[in-house]
Coordinates of C-alpha atoms and ligand atoms in Angstrom, one line a residue:
X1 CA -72.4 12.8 -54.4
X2 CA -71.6 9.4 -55.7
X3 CA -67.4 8.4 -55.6
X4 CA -66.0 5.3 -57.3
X5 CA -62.5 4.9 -55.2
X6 CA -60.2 2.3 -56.6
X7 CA -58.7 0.9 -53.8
X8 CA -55.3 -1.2 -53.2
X9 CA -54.2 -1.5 -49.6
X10 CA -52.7 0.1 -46.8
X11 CA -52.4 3.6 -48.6
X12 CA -56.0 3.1 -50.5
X13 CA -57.2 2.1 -47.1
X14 CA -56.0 5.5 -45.3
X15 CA -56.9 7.7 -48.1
X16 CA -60.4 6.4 -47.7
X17 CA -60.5 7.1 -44.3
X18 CA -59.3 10.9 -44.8
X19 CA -62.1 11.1 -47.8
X20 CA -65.4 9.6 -45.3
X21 CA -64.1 12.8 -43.4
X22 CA -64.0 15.3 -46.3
X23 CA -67.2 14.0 -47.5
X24 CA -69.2 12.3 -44.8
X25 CA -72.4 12.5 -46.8
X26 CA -70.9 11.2 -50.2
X27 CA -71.7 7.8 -50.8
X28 CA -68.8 5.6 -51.4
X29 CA -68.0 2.8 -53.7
X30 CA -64.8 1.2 -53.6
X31 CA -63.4 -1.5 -56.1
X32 CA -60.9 -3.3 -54.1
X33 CA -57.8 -5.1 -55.6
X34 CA -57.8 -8.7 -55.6
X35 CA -54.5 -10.0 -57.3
X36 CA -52.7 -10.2 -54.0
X37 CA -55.3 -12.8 -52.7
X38 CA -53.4 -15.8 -51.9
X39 CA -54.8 -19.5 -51.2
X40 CA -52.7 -20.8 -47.4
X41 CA -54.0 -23.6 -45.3
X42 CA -56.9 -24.4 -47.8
X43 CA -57.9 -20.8 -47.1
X44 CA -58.5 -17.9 -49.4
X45 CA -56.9 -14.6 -48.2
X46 CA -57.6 -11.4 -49.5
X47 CA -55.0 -8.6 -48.5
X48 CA -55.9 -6.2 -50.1
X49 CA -60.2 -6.2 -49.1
X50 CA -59.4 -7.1 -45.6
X51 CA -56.9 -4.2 -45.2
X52 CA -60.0 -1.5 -46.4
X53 CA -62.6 -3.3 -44.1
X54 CA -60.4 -3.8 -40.8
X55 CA -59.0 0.2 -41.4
X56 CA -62.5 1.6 -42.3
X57 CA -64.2 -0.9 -39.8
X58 CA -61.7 -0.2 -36.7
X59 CA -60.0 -3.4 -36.2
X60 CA -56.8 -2.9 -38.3
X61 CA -53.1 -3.1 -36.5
X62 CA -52.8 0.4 -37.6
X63 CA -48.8 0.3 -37.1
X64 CA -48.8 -2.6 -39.7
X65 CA -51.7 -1.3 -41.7
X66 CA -52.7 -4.8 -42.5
X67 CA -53.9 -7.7 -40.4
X68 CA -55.9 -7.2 -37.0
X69 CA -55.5 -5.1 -34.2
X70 CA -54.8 -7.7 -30.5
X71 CA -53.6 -10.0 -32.7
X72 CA -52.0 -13.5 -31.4
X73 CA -50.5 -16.1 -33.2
X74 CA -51.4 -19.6 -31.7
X75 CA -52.8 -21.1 -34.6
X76 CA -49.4 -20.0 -36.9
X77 CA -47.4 -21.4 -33.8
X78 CA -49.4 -24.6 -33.8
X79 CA -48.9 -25.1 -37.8
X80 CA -45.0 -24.6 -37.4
X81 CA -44.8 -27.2 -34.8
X82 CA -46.5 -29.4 -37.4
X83 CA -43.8 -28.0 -40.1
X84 CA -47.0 -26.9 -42.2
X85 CA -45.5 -23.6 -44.0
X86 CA -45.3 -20.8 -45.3
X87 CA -44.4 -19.3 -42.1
X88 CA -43.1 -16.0 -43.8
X89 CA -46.7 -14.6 -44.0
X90 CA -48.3 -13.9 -40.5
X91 CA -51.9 -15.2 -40.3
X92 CA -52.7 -14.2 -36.9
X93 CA -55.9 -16.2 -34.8
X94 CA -58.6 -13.5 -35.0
X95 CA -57.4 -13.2 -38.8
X96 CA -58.1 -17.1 -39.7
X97 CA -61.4 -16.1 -38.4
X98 CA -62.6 -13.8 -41.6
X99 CA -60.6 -16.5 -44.0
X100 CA -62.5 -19.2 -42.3
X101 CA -65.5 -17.6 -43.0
X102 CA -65.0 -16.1 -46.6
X103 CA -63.2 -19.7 -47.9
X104 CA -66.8 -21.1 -46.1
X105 CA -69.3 -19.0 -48.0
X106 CA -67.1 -19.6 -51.4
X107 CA -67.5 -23.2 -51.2
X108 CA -70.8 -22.9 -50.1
X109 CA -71.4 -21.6 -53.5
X110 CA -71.5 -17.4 -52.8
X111 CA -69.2 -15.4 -55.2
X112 CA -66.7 -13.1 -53.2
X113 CA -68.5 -9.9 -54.3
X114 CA -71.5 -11.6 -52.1
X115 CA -69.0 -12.3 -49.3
X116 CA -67.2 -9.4 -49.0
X117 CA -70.4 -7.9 -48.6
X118 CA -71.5 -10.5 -45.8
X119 CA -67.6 -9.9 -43.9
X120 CA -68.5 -6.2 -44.5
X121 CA -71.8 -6.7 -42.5
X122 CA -70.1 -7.1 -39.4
X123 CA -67.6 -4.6 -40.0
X124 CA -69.7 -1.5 -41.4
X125 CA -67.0 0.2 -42.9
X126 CA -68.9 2.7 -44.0
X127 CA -68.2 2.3 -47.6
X128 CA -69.6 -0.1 -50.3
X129 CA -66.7 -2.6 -51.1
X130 CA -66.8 -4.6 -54.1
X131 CA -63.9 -7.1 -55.2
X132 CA -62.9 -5.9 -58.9
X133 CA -64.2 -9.1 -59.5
X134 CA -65.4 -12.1 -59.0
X135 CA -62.8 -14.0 -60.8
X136 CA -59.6 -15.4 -60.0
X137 CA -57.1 -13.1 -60.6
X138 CA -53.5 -13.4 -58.6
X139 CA -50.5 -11.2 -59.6
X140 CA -47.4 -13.5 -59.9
X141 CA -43.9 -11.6 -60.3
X142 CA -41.0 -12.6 -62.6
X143 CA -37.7 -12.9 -61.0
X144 CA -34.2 -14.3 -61.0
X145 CA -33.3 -15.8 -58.0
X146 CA -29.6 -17.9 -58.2
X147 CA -29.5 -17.4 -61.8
X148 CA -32.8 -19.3 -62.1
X149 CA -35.4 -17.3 -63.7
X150 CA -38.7 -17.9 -62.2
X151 CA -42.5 -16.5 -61.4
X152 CA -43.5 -16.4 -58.1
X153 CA -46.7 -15.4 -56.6
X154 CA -46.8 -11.6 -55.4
X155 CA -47.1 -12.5 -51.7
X156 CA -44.2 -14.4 -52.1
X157 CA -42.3 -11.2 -54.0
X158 CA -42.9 -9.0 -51.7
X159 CA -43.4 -10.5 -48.1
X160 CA -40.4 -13.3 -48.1
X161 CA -38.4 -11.6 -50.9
X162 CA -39.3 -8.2 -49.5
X163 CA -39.0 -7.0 -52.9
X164 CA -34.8 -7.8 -52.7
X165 CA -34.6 -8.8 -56.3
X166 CA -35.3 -7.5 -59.6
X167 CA -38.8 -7.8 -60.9
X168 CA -38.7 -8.4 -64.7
X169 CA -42.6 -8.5 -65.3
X170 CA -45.4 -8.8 -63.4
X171 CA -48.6 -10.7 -64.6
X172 CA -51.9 -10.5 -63.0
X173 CA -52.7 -14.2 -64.0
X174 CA -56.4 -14.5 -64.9
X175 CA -57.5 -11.0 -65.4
X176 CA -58.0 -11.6 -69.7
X177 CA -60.6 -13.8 -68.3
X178 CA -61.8 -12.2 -65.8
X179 CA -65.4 -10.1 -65.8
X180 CA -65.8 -7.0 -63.6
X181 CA -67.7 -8.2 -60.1
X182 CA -71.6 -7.0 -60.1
X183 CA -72.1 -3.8 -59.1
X184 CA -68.6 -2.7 -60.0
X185 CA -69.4 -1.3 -64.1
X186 CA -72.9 -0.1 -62.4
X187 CA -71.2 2.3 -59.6
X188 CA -68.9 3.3 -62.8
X189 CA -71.7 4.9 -64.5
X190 CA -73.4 6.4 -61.6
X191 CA -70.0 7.7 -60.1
X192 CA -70.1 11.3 -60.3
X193 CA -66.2 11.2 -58.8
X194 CA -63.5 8.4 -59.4
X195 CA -60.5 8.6 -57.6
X196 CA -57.1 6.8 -57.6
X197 CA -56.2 6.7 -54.4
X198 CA -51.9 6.5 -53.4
X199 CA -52.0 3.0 -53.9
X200 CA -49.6 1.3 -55.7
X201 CA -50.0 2.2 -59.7
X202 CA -49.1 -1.3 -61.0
X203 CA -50.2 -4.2 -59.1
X204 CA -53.4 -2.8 -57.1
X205 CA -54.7 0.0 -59.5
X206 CA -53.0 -1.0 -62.4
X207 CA -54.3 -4.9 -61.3
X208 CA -57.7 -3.1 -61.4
X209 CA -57.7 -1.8 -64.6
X210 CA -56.4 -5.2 -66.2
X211 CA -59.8 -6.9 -65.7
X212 CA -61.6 -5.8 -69.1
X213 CA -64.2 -3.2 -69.0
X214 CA -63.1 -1.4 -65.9
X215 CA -60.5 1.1 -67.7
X216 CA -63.3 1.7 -70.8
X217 CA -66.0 1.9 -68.4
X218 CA -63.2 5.0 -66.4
X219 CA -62.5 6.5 -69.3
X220 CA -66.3 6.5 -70.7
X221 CA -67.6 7.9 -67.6
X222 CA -67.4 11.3 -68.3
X223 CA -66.8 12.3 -64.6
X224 CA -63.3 13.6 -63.1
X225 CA -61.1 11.2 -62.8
X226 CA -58.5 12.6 -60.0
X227 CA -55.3 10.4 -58.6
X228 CA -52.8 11.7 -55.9
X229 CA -49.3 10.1 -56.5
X230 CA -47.6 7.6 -54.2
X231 CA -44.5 8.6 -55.2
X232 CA -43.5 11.2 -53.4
X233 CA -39.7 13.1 -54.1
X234 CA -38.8 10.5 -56.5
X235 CA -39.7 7.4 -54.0
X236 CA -42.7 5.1 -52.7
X237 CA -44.3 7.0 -49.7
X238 CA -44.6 3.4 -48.5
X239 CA -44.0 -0.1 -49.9
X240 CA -41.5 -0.9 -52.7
X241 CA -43.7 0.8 -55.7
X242 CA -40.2 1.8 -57.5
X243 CA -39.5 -2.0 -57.6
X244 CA -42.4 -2.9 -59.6
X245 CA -42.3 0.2 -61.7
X246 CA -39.3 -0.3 -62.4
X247 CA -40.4 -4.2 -64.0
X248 CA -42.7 -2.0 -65.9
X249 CA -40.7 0.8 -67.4
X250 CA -42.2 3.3 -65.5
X251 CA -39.3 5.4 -63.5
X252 CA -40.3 6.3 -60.3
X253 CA -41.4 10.0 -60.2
X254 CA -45.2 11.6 -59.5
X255 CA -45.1 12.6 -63.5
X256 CA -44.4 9.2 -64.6
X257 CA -46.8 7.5 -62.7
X258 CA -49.5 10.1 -63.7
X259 CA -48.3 9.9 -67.7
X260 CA -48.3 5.7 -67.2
X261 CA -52.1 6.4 -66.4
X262 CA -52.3 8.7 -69.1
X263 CA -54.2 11.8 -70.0
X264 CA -57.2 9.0 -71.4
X265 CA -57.8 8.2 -68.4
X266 CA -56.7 10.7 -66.1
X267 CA -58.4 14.3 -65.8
X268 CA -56.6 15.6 -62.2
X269 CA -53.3 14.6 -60.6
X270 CA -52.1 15.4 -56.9
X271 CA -48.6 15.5 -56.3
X272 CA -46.5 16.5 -53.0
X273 CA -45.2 19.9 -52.7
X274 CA -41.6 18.7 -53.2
X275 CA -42.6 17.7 -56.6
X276 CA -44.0 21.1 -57.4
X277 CA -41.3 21.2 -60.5
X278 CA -43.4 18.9 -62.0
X279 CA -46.3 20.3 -62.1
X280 CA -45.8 21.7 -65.5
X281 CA -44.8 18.3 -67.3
X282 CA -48.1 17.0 -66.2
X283 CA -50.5 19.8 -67.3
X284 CA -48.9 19.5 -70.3
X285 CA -49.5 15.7 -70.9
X286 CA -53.3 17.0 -70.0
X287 CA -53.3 16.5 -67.1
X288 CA -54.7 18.9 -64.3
X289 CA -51.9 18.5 -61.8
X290 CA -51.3 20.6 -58.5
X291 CA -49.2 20.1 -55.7
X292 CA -50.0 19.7 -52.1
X293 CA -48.7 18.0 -48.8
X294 CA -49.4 14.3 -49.6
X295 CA -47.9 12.2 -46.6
X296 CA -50.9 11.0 -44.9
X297 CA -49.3 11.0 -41.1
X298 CA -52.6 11.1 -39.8
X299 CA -56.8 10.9 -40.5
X300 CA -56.6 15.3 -40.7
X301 CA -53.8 14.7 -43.3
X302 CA -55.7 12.4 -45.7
X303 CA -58.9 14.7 -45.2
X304 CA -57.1 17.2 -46.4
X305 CA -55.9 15.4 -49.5
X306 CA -59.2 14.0 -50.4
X307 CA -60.2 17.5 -50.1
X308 CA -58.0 19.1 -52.5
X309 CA -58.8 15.8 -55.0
X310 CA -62.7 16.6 -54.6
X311 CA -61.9 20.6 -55.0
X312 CA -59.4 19.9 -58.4
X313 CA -62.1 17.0 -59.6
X314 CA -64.6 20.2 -59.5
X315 CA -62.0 22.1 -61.3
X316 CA -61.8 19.7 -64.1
X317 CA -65.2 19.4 -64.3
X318 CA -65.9 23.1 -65.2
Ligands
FO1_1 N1 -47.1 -8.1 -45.1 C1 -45.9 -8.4 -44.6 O1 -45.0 -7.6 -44.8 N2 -45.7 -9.5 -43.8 C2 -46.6 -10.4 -43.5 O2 -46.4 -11.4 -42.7 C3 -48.0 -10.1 -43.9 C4 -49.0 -10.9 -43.6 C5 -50.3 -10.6 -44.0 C6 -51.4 -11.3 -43.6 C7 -52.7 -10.9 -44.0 C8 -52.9 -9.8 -44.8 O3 -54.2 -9.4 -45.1 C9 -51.8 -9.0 -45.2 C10 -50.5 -9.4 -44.8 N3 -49.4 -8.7 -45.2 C11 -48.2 -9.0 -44.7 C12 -49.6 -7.5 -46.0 C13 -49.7 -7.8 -47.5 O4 -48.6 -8.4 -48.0 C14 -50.0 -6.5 -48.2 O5 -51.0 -5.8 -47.4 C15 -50.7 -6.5 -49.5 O6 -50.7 -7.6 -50.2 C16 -50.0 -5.4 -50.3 O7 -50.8 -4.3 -50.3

């Protein structure tokens, strides 16, 4: 069985894991986010592929659910001491490593489809990761900070501002001109599954399906196309989701997100058992909807989910 995952970060990361258990013979495509990639030190850092590859490959700090696992921080300690910022976002040493290497092979000419693949070589995650594309795509985030309004870069949003202040739009800068990654249209139309992982709806799914030709290719499949909310009880499982919903109009509930989607799009939605109530207000947007435990506390618990999103993408498909 061939699944198309759209991945973001931590949560797309651990859904994956839980669905390589459900389905350890399916073969596994996932387009992975890249408007969170942010350029530091003359290096190009993408969040949201490293987060898949180091979880699925075994090197993530799973605590965090992003950077590397026996981390240190010599070379961040050495470029303070220089007063070389931003020191709000931790690069740890064995981290600089897979930038080194990635910002390397890009200057050497490779696209990052072909070095994600290369980074992926070492870390066999198990899955076939493609960047959603190519192209230059970085989510910067409207905001009003001291009365001034200004756009910052995402990274900036929501790992300095942690998110503290009103987002009034968010604009993945680039993706009009921005061409789906090879392979990525391809695994599309061979999927015989595509899932929306819980990531976060607006800027890594919704990031995603900005770059032209992935949300026509999703809805032109003609396979299931089955999400399981992040929002859980009326609030991010993890993250600050409601904060950039918000900036979107979207309110945060598991119907809202699944309706923002929209029936077009969406065949199947999974949402927790606390938001059973709901279940009715999504079947009736079209959208097969049924409720389940959704926190993922553990590999079991995300098998389990990616379970029920196979057995209701079979459902829909009937
Ligand atoms: N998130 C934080 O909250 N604080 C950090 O210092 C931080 C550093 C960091 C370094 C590398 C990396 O790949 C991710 C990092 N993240 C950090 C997480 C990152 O902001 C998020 O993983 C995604 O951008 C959102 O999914």
């Amino acid at each position: 069985m061939r699944i198309v995952v759209l991945a973001g970060g931590i949560g797309g990361a651990r859904f994956l894991r839980g669905l390589k258990k459900a389905a350890p013979d399916a073969a596994i495509t996932v387009i992975g986010n890249t408007g969170d990639d942010i350029h530091l030190f003359g290096l190009k850092v993408c969040p949201d592929l490293d987060t898949v590859m180091y979880t699925l490959g075994g090197g993530i700090n799973e605590d965090q659910g992003w950077g590397r696992a026996d981390e240190t921080f010599r070379v961040k300690e050495e470029l303070t001491a220089y007063g070389v910022g931003p020191g709000w976002f931790g690069l740890g040493d064995r981290d600089f490593a897979t930038h080194i290497v990635r910002t390397q092979m890009l200057a050497a000419g490779y696209p990052l489809s072909a070095v994600t693949e290369a980074l992926c070589e070492r870390w066999q995650p198990g899955v076939r990761l493609i960047p959603m594309s190519d192209d230059r795509v970085e989510t910067h985030v409207a905001v009003e900070v001291d009365g001034e309004r200004k756009a910052v870069h995402f990274q900036e949003y929501w790992v300095r501002l942690r998110a503290s202040v009103d987002a009034h739009a968010i604009v993945p800068v680039g993706a009009e001109q921005a061409k789906p990654a090879p392979g990525v249209l391809e695994a599309i139309a061979e999927a015989d599954i595509v899932l929306f992982p819980p990531s976060n709806p607006v800027v890594s799914v919704g990031t995603i399906l900005a770059v032209p030709g992935i949300r026509e290719a999703i809805a032109e499949a003609g396979v299931p196309v089955v999400g399981l909310s992040p929002i859980v009880g009326d609030a991010p499982v993890r993250g600050m989701a409601d904060k950039v919903l918000a900036a979107v109009g979207v309110e945060t509930t598991a119907a809202a997100v699944a309706e923002h989607y929209g029936s077009g799009l969406l065949d199947g939605w999974l949402v927790d058992t606390v938001d059973a109530g709901t279940v009715e207000r999504i079947e009736s947007a079209g959208i097969r909807c049924r409720a389940i435990p959704l926190l993922m506390t553990d590999e079991d618990t995300a098998a389990e989910m990616a379970r029920e999103a196979l057995t209701l993408a079979e459902e829909v498909r009937a």
